[in-house]
mmCIF file with all atom_site columns, C-alpha atoms in Angstrom:
data_model
loop_
_atom_site.group_PDB
_atom_site.id
_atom_site.type_symbol
_atom_site.label_atom_id
_atom_site.label_alt_id
_atom_site.label_comp_id
_atom_site.label_asym_id
_atom_site.label_entity_id
_atom_site.label_seq_id
_atom_site.pdbx_PDB_ins_code
_atom_site.Cartn_x
_atom_site.Cartn_y
_atom_site.Cartn_z
_atom_site.occupancy
_atom_site.B_iso_or_equiv
_atom_site.pdbx_formal_charge
_atom_site.auth_seq_id
_atom_site.auth_comp_id
_atom_site.auth_asym_id
_atom_site.auth_atom_id
_atom_site.pdbx_PDB_model_num
ATOM 1   C CA . UNK A 1 1   ? 111.734 -14.331 102.273 1.00 55.00 ? 81  UNK A CA 1
ATOM 2   C CA . UNK A 1 2   ? 113.154 -15.260 98.900  1.00 61.00 ? 82  UNK A CA 1
ATOM 3   C CA . UNK A 1 3   ? 114.961 -12.938 96.519  1.00 60.00 ? 83  UNK A CA 1
ATOM 4   C CA . UNK A 1 4   ? 111.910 -12.491 94.281  1.00 67.00 ? 84  UNK A CA 1
ATOM 5   C CA . UNK A 1 5   ? 109.610 -11.532 97.154  1.00 68.00 ? 85  UNK A CA 1
ATOM 6   C CA . UNK A 1 6   ? 112.221 -9.172  98.615  1.00 60.00 ? 86  UNK A CA 1
ATOM 7   C CA . UNK A 1 7   ? 112.744 -7.494  95.228  1.00 62.00 ? 87  UNK A CA 1
ATOM 8   C CA . UNK A 1 8   ? 108.990 -6.999  94.828  1.00 64.00 ? 88  UNK A CA 1
ATOM 9   C CA . UNK A 1 9   ? 108.716 -5.420  98.282  1.00 62.00 ? 89  UNK A CA 1
ATOM 10  C CA . UNK A 1 10  ? 111.724 -3.153  97.672  1.00 60.00 ? 90  UNK A CA 1
ATOM 11  C CA . UNK A 1 11  ? 110.253 -2.041  94.337  1.00 63.00 ? 91  UNK A CA 1
ATOM 12  C CA . UNK A 1 12  ? 106.945 -1.154  96.030  1.00 63.00 ? 92  UNK A CA 1
ATOM 13  C CA . UNK A 1 13  ? 108.805 0.977   98.600  1.00 57.00 ? 93  UNK A CA 1
ATOM 14  C CA . UNK A 1 14  ? 110.926 2.711   95.957  1.00 58.00 ? 94  UNK A CA 1
ATOM 15  C CA . UNK A 1 15  ? 107.895 3.473   93.788  1.00 59.00 ? 95  UNK A CA 1
ATOM 16  C CA . UNK A 1 16  ? 105.972 4.825   96.751  1.00 58.00 ? 96  UNK A CA 1
ATOM 17  C CA . UNK A 1 17  ? 103.267 2.159   96.472  1.00 56.00 ? 97  UNK A CA 1
ATOM 18  C CA . UNK A 1 18  ? 103.852 0.941   100.002 1.00 54.00 ? 98  UNK A CA 1
ATOM 19  C CA . UNK A 1 19  ? 103.383 3.520   102.746 1.00 55.00 ? 99  UNK A CA 1
ATOM 20  C CA . UNK A 1 20  ? 105.852 3.318   105.612 1.00 58.00 ? 100 UNK A CA 1
ATOM 21  C CA . UNK A 1 21  ? 106.973 6.002   108.037 1.00 66.00 ? 101 UNK A CA 1
ATOM 22  C CA . UNK A 1 22  ? 110.536 5.794   106.656 1.00 81.00 ? 102 UNK A CA 1
ATOM 23  C CA . UNK A 1 23  ? 111.174 4.002   103.356 1.00 81.00 ? 103 UNK A CA 1
ATOM 24  C CA . UNK A 1 24  ? 114.945 3.742   103.987 1.00 84.00 ? 104 UNK A CA 1
ATOM 25  C CA . UNK A 1 25  ? 114.421 2.013   107.317 1.00 87.00 ? 105 UNK A CA 1
ATOM 26  C CA . UNK A 1 26  ? 111.929 -0.276  105.595 1.00 83.00 ? 106 UNK A CA 1
ATOM 27  C CA . UNK A 1 27  ? 114.552 -1.162  102.972 1.00 82.00 ? 107 UNK A CA 1
ATOM 28  C CA . UNK A 1 28  ? 116.948 -2.175  105.772 1.00 84.00 ? 108 UNK A CA 1
ATOM 29  C CA . UNK A 1 29  ? 114.218 -4.299  107.375 1.00 83.00 ? 109 UNK A CA 1
ATOM 30  C CA . UNK A 1 30  ? 113.471 -6.001  104.057 1.00 81.00 ? 110 UNK A CA 1
ATOM 31  C CA . UNK A 1 31  ? 117.172 -6.598  103.442 1.00 80.00 ? 111 UNK A CA 1
ATOM 32  C CA . UNK A 1 32  ? 117.499 -8.336  106.807 1.00 79.00 ? 112 UNK A CA 1
ATOM 33  C CA . UNK A 1 33  ? 114.491 -10.518 105.972 1.00 74.00 ? 113 UNK A CA 1
ATOM 34  C CA . UNK A 1 34  ? 116.005 -11.693 102.679 1.00 72.00 ? 114 UNK A CA 1
ATOM 35  C CA . UNK A 1 35  ? 117.517 -15.160 102.800 1.00 62.00 ? 115 UNK A CA 1
ATOM 36  C CA . UNK A 1 36  ? 120.211 -14.090 100.346 1.00 61.00 ? 116 UNK A CA 1
ATOM 37  C CA . UNK A 1 37  ? 121.651 -11.160 102.296 1.00 63.00 ? 117 UNK A CA 1
ATOM 38  C CA . UNK A 1 38  ? 123.957 -11.993 105.177 1.00 66.00 ? 118 UNK A CA 1
ATOM 39  C CA . UNK A 1 39  ? 125.163 -8.488  105.993 1.00 71.00 ? 119 UNK A CA 1
ATOM 40  C CA . UNK A 1 40  ? 124.906 -7.413  109.610 1.00 84.00 ? 120 UNK A CA 1
ATOM 41  C CA . UNK A 1 41  ? 123.411 -3.936  109.738 1.00 89.00 ? 121 UNK A CA 1
ATOM 42  C CA . UNK A 1 42  ? 123.764 -2.149  113.082 1.00 93.00 ? 122 UNK A CA 1
ATOM 43  C CA . UNK A 1 43  ? 121.436 0.792   113.660 1.00 95.00 ? 123 UNK A CA 1
ATOM 44  C CA . UNK A 1 44  ? 120.737 3.231   116.453 1.00 96.00 ? 124 UNK A CA 1
ATOM 45  C CA . UNK A 1 45  ? 117.094 4.204   116.810 1.00 96.00 ? 125 UNK A CA 1
ATOM 46  C CA . UNK A 1 46  ? 115.714 7.199   118.632 1.00 95.00 ? 126 UNK A CA 1
ATOM 47  C CA . UNK A 1 47  ? 112.611 6.007   120.466 1.00 94.00 ? 127 UNK A CA 1
ATOM 48  C CA . UNK A 1 48  ? 110.572 7.548   123.285 1.00 93.00 ? 128 UNK A CA 1
ATOM 49  C CA . UNK A 1 49  ? 112.749 7.480   126.374 1.00 92.00 ? 129 UNK A CA 1
ATOM 50  C CA . UNK A 1 50  ? 116.124 6.704   124.829 1.00 94.00 ? 130 UNK A CA 1
ATOM 51  C CA . UNK A 1 51  ? 118.304 5.133   122.176 1.00 95.00 ? 131 UNK A CA 1
ATOM 52  C CA . UNK A 1 52  ? 118.137 1.531   120.997 1.00 96.00 ? 132 UNK A CA 1
ATOM 53  C CA . UNK A 1 53  ? 121.185 0.109   119.212 1.00 96.00 ? 133 UNK A CA 1
ATOM 54  C CA . UNK A 1 54  ? 121.350 -3.354  117.679 1.00 96.00 ? 134 UNK A CA 1
ATOM 55  C CA . UNK A 1 55  ? 121.645 -5.518  114.598 1.00 94.00 ? 135 UNK A CA 1
ATOM 56  C CA . UNK A 1 56  ? 118.555 -5.730  112.392 1.00 92.00 ? 136 UNK A CA 1
ATOM 57  C CA . UNK A 1 57  ? 117.278 -9.313  112.133 1.00 91.00 ? 137 UNK A CA 1
ATOM 58  C CA . UNK A 1 58  ? 114.377 -10.967 110.327 1.00 87.00 ? 138 UNK A CA 1
ATOM 59  C CA . UNK A 1 59  ? 111.113 -11.285 112.231 1.00 85.00 ? 139 UNK A CA 1
ATOM 60  C CA . UNK A 1 60  ? 111.429 -15.085 111.889 1.00 83.00 ? 140 UNK A CA 1
ATOM 61  C CA . UNK A 1 61  ? 114.622 -15.085 113.995 1.00 86.00 ? 141 UNK A CA 1
ATOM 62  C CA . UNK A 1 62  ? 112.962 -13.024 116.720 1.00 87.00 ? 142 UNK A CA 1
ATOM 63  C CA . UNK A 1 63  ? 109.911 -15.320 116.564 1.00 83.00 ? 143 UNK A CA 1
ATOM 64  C CA . UNK A 1 64  ? 112.059 -18.443 117.048 1.00 83.00 ? 144 UNK A CA 1
ATOM 65  C CA . UNK A 1 65  ? 113.800 -16.888 120.060 1.00 86.00 ? 145 UNK A CA 1
ATOM 66  C CA . UNK A 1 66  ? 110.445 -15.818 121.522 1.00 81.00 ? 146 UNK A CA 1
ATOM 67  C CA . UNK A 1 67  ? 108.888 -19.275 121.219 1.00 77.00 ? 147 UNK A CA 1
ATOM 68  C CA . UNK A 1 68  ? 111.979 -20.933 122.769 1.00 78.00 ? 148 UNK A CA 1
ATOM 69  C CA . UNK A 1 69  ? 111.856 -18.550 125.719 1.00 77.00 ? 149 UNK A CA 1
ATOM 70  C CA . UNK A 1 70  ? 108.212 -19.394 126.437 1.00 71.00 ? 150 UNK A CA 1
ATOM 71  C CA . UNK A 1 71  ? 109.459 -22.702 127.810 1.00 67.00 ? 151 UNK A CA 1
ATOM 72  C CA . UNK A 1 72  ? 111.226 -20.793 130.598 1.00 65.00 ? 152 UNK A CA 1
ATOM 73  C CA . UNK A 1 73  ? 108.024 -19.282 131.948 1.00 63.00 ? 153 UNK A CA 1
ATOM 74  C CA . UNK A 1 74  ? 104.699 -20.439 133.288 1.00 62.00 ? 154 UNK A CA 1
ATOM 75  C CA . UNK A 1 75  ? 103.186 -18.755 130.234 1.00 59.00 ? 155 UNK A CA 1
ATOM 76  C CA . UNK A 1 76  ? 103.856 -21.973 128.322 1.00 54.00 ? 156 UNK A CA 1
ATOM 77  C CA . UNK A 1 77  ? 100.406 -23.392 129.045 1.00 58.00 ? 157 UNK A CA 1
ATOM 78  C CA . UNK A 1 78  ? 98.576  -20.108 128.598 1.00 56.00 ? 158 UNK A CA 1
ATOM 79  C CA . UNK A 1 79  ? 100.218 -19.472 125.238 1.00 61.00 ? 159 UNK A CA 1
ATOM 80  C CA . UNK A 1 80  ? 100.719 -23.099 124.287 1.00 61.00 ? 160 UNK A CA 1
ATOM 81  C CA . UNK A 1 81  ? 98.194  -23.190 121.459 1.00 61.00 ? 161 UNK A CA 1
ATOM 82  C CA . UNK A 1 82  ? 99.650  -20.100 119.794 1.00 62.00 ? 162 UNK A CA 1
ATOM 83  C CA . UNK A 1 83  ? 103.223 -21.391 120.187 1.00 59.00 ? 163 UNK A CA 1
ATOM 84  C CA . UNK A 1 84  ? 102.278 -24.799 118.801 1.00 64.00 ? 164 UNK A CA 1
ATOM 85  C CA . UNK A 1 85  ? 100.642 -23.163 115.794 1.00 63.00 ? 165 UNK A CA 1
ATOM 86  C CA . UNK A 1 86  ? 103.761 -21.081 115.088 1.00 61.00 ? 166 UNK A CA 1
ATOM 87  C CA . UNK A 1 87  ? 105.965 -24.181 115.352 1.00 65.00 ? 167 UNK A CA 1
ATOM 88  C CA . UNK A 1 88  ? 103.587 -26.241 113.208 1.00 68.00 ? 168 UNK A CA 1
ATOM 89  C CA . UNK A 1 89  ? 103.611 -23.606 110.471 1.00 61.00 ? 169 UNK A CA 1
ATOM 90  C CA . UNK A 1 90  ? 107.410 -23.457 110.668 1.00 60.00 ? 170 UNK A CA 1
ATOM 91  C CA . UNK A 1 91  ? 107.681 -27.249 110.374 1.00 60.00 ? 171 UNK A CA 1
ATOM 92  C CA . UNK A 1 92  ? 105.500 -27.139 107.265 1.00 61.00 ? 172 UNK A CA 1
ATOM 93  C CA . UNK A 1 93  ? 107.662 -24.414 105.739 1.00 58.00 ? 173 UNK A CA 1
ATOM 94  C CA . UNK A 1 94  ? 104.933 -21.799 106.238 1.00 54.00 ? 174 UNK A CA 1
ATOM 95  C CA . UNK A 1 95  ? 105.444 -18.666 108.206 1.00 54.00 ? 175 UNK A CA 1
ATOM 96  C CA . UNK A 1 96  ? 103.085 -15.969 109.261 1.00 50.00 ? 176 UNK A CA 1
ATOM 97  C CA . UNK A 1 97  ? 103.457 -13.072 106.817 1.00 55.00 ? 177 UNK A CA 1
ATOM 98  C CA . UNK A 1 98  ? 106.153 -10.642 107.947 1.00 58.00 ? 178 UNK A CA 1
ATOM 99  C CA . UNK A 1 99  ? 104.667 -7.807  109.942 1.00 69.00 ? 179 UNK A CA 1
ATOM 100 C CA . UNK A 1 100 ? 106.100 -4.569  108.605 1.00 76.00 ? 180 UNK A CA 1
ATOM 101 C CA . UNK A 1 101 ? 104.814 -2.663  111.632 1.00 85.00 ? 181 UNK A CA 1
ATOM 102 C CA . UNK A 1 102 ? 107.692 -3.964  113.760 1.00 89.00 ? 182 UNK A CA 1
ATOM 103 C CA . UNK A 1 103 ? 111.456 -3.854  113.655 1.00 92.00 ? 183 UNK A CA 1
ATOM 104 C CA . UNK A 1 104 ? 113.525 -6.632  115.244 1.00 93.00 ? 184 UNK A CA 1
ATOM 105 C CA . UNK A 1 105 ? 117.050 -6.261  116.630 1.00 95.00 ? 185 UNK A CA 1
ATOM 106 C CA . UNK A 1 106 ? 119.524 -8.557  118.367 1.00 94.00 ? 186 UNK A CA 1
ATOM 107 C CA . UNK A 1 107 ? 122.541 -7.777  120.566 1.00 95.00 ? 187 UNK A CA 1
ATOM 108 C CA . UNK A 1 108 ? 120.749 -4.658  121.778 1.00 96.00 ? 188 UNK A CA 1
ATOM 109 C CA . UNK A 1 109 ? 121.896 -1.799  123.965 1.00 95.00 ? 189 UNK A CA 1
ATOM 110 C CA . UNK A 1 110 ? 119.204 0.519   125.320 1.00 95.00 ? 190 UNK A CA 1
ATOM 111 C CA . UNK A 1 111 ? 120.374 3.878   126.635 1.00 94.00 ? 191 UNK A CA 1
ATOM 112 C CA . UNK A 1 112 ? 118.194 6.121   128.766 1.00 92.00 ? 192 UNK A CA 1
ATOM 113 C CA . UNK A 1 113 ? 120.068 9.086   130.131 1.00 85.00 ? 193 UNK A CA 1
ATOM 114 C CA . UNK A 1 114 ? 123.290 7.833   131.714 1.00 84.00 ? 194 UNK A CA 1
ATOM 115 C CA . UNK A 1 115 ? 122.111 4.247   132.164 1.00 91.00 ? 195 UNK A CA 1
ATOM 116 C CA . UNK A 1 116 ? 122.769 1.527   129.620 1.00 93.00 ? 196 UNK A CA 1
ATOM 117 C CA . UNK A 1 117 ? 121.020 -1.847  129.441 1.00 95.00 ? 197 UNK A CA 1
ATOM 118 C CA . UNK A 1 118 ? 121.793 -4.828  127.226 1.00 96.00 ? 198 UNK A CA 1
ATOM 119 C CA . UNK A 1 119 ? 119.199 -7.183  125.806 1.00 94.00 ? 199 UNK A CA 1
ATOM 120 C CA . UNK A 1 120 ? 119.551 -10.243 123.584 1.00 94.00 ? 200 UNK A CA 1
ATOM 121 C CA . UNK A 1 121 ? 116.616 -9.257  121.329 1.00 94.00 ? 201 UNK A CA 1
ATOM 122 C CA . UNK A 1 122 ? 114.252 -6.313  120.887 1.00 95.00 ? 202 UNK A CA 1
ATOM 123 C CA . UNK A 1 123 ? 110.954 -5.821  119.023 1.00 94.00 ? 203 UNK A CA 1
ATOM 124 C CA . UNK A 1 124 ? 109.491 -2.384  118.589 1.00 93.00 ? 204 UNK A CA 1
ATOM 125 C CA . UNK A 1 125 ? 106.981 -0.607  116.395 1.00 91.00 ? 205 UNK A CA 1
ATOM 126 C CA . UNK A 1 126 ? 108.471 1.231   113.431 1.00 89.00 ? 206 UNK A CA 1
ATOM 127 C CA . UNK A 1 127 ? 106.105 4.124   114.152 1.00 87.00 ? 207 UNK A CA 1
ATOM 128 C CA . UNK A 1 128 ? 107.858 4.690   117.521 1.00 91.00 ? 208 UNK A CA 1
ATOM 129 C CA . UNK A 1 129 ? 111.130 5.480   115.734 1.00 93.00 ? 209 UNK A CA 1
ATOM 130 C CA . UNK A 1 130 ? 111.528 9.251   115.444 1.00 92.00 ? 210 UNK A CA 1
ATOM 131 C CA . UNK A 1 131 ? 115.031 9.074   113.996 1.00 93.00 ? 211 UNK A CA 1
ATOM 132 C CA . UNK A 1 132 ? 117.814 6.621   113.265 1.00 94.00 ? 212 UNK A CA 1
ATOM 133 C CA . UNK A 1 133 ? 121.359 6.251   112.004 1.00 94.00 ? 213 UNK A CA 1
ATOM 134 C CA . UNK A 1 134 ? 123.595 3.458   110.841 1.00 94.00 ? 214 UNK A CA 1
ATOM 135 C CA . UNK A 1 135 ? 126.094 2.315   113.448 1.00 93.00 ? 215 UNK A CA 1
ATOM 136 C CA . UNK A 1 136 ? 126.239 2.888   117.155 1.00 91.00 ? 216 UNK A CA 1
ATOM 137 C CA . UNK A 1 137 ? 127.169 5.782   119.441 1.00 90.00 ? 217 UNK A CA 1
ATOM 138 C CA . UNK A 1 138 ? 130.744 6.099   120.646 1.00 84.00 ? 218 UNK A CA 1
ATOM 139 C CA . UNK A 1 139 ? 131.404 4.520   123.984 1.00 75.00 ? 219 UNK A CA 1
ATOM 140 C CA . UNK A 1 140 ? 132.479 7.077   126.608 1.00 64.00 ? 220 UNK A CA 1
#
C-alpha cells in the first residue's frame, strides 16, 4: 500500500467514515501495511482463550508465507489453483485488496493459562480482539 492509499484509509478511520471495532487498532494495521513505515509494532491482544503477542505485519507478508508453506503439505494440489492465482497477481504487481477483517502478526507468542506457545505467524479476525495493548507481558 502506497503512502497516498494509506493516508486515505487513515483519514476515513479518523473521520469515522470507516466502521471498525477499534479505530486505533485499525490505524496500527494500516501503518504496518504502508510501504513507507518500517516501524515494528509489538502488540498483545486479548482473544478468546488467551493472549496473543506479536509484531503487526502487512497481510501481503502473511500471504507470501502462507503460499510458501503450501509446498510443505499435500494441500498443494488441492489449493494449487488458488495459490497460482495469488502468485500470478503478485508477479503482475497486483494484490488482492487488503482484508481489514483480519490482523496479521509474526514472531507470535500465544499464552493460555500457564502454557506458552510460539508461532512464526498468526492471522486472526479483528472482531475476536476484546482488548489490546502495545508491547508484551513481562516474562515471569
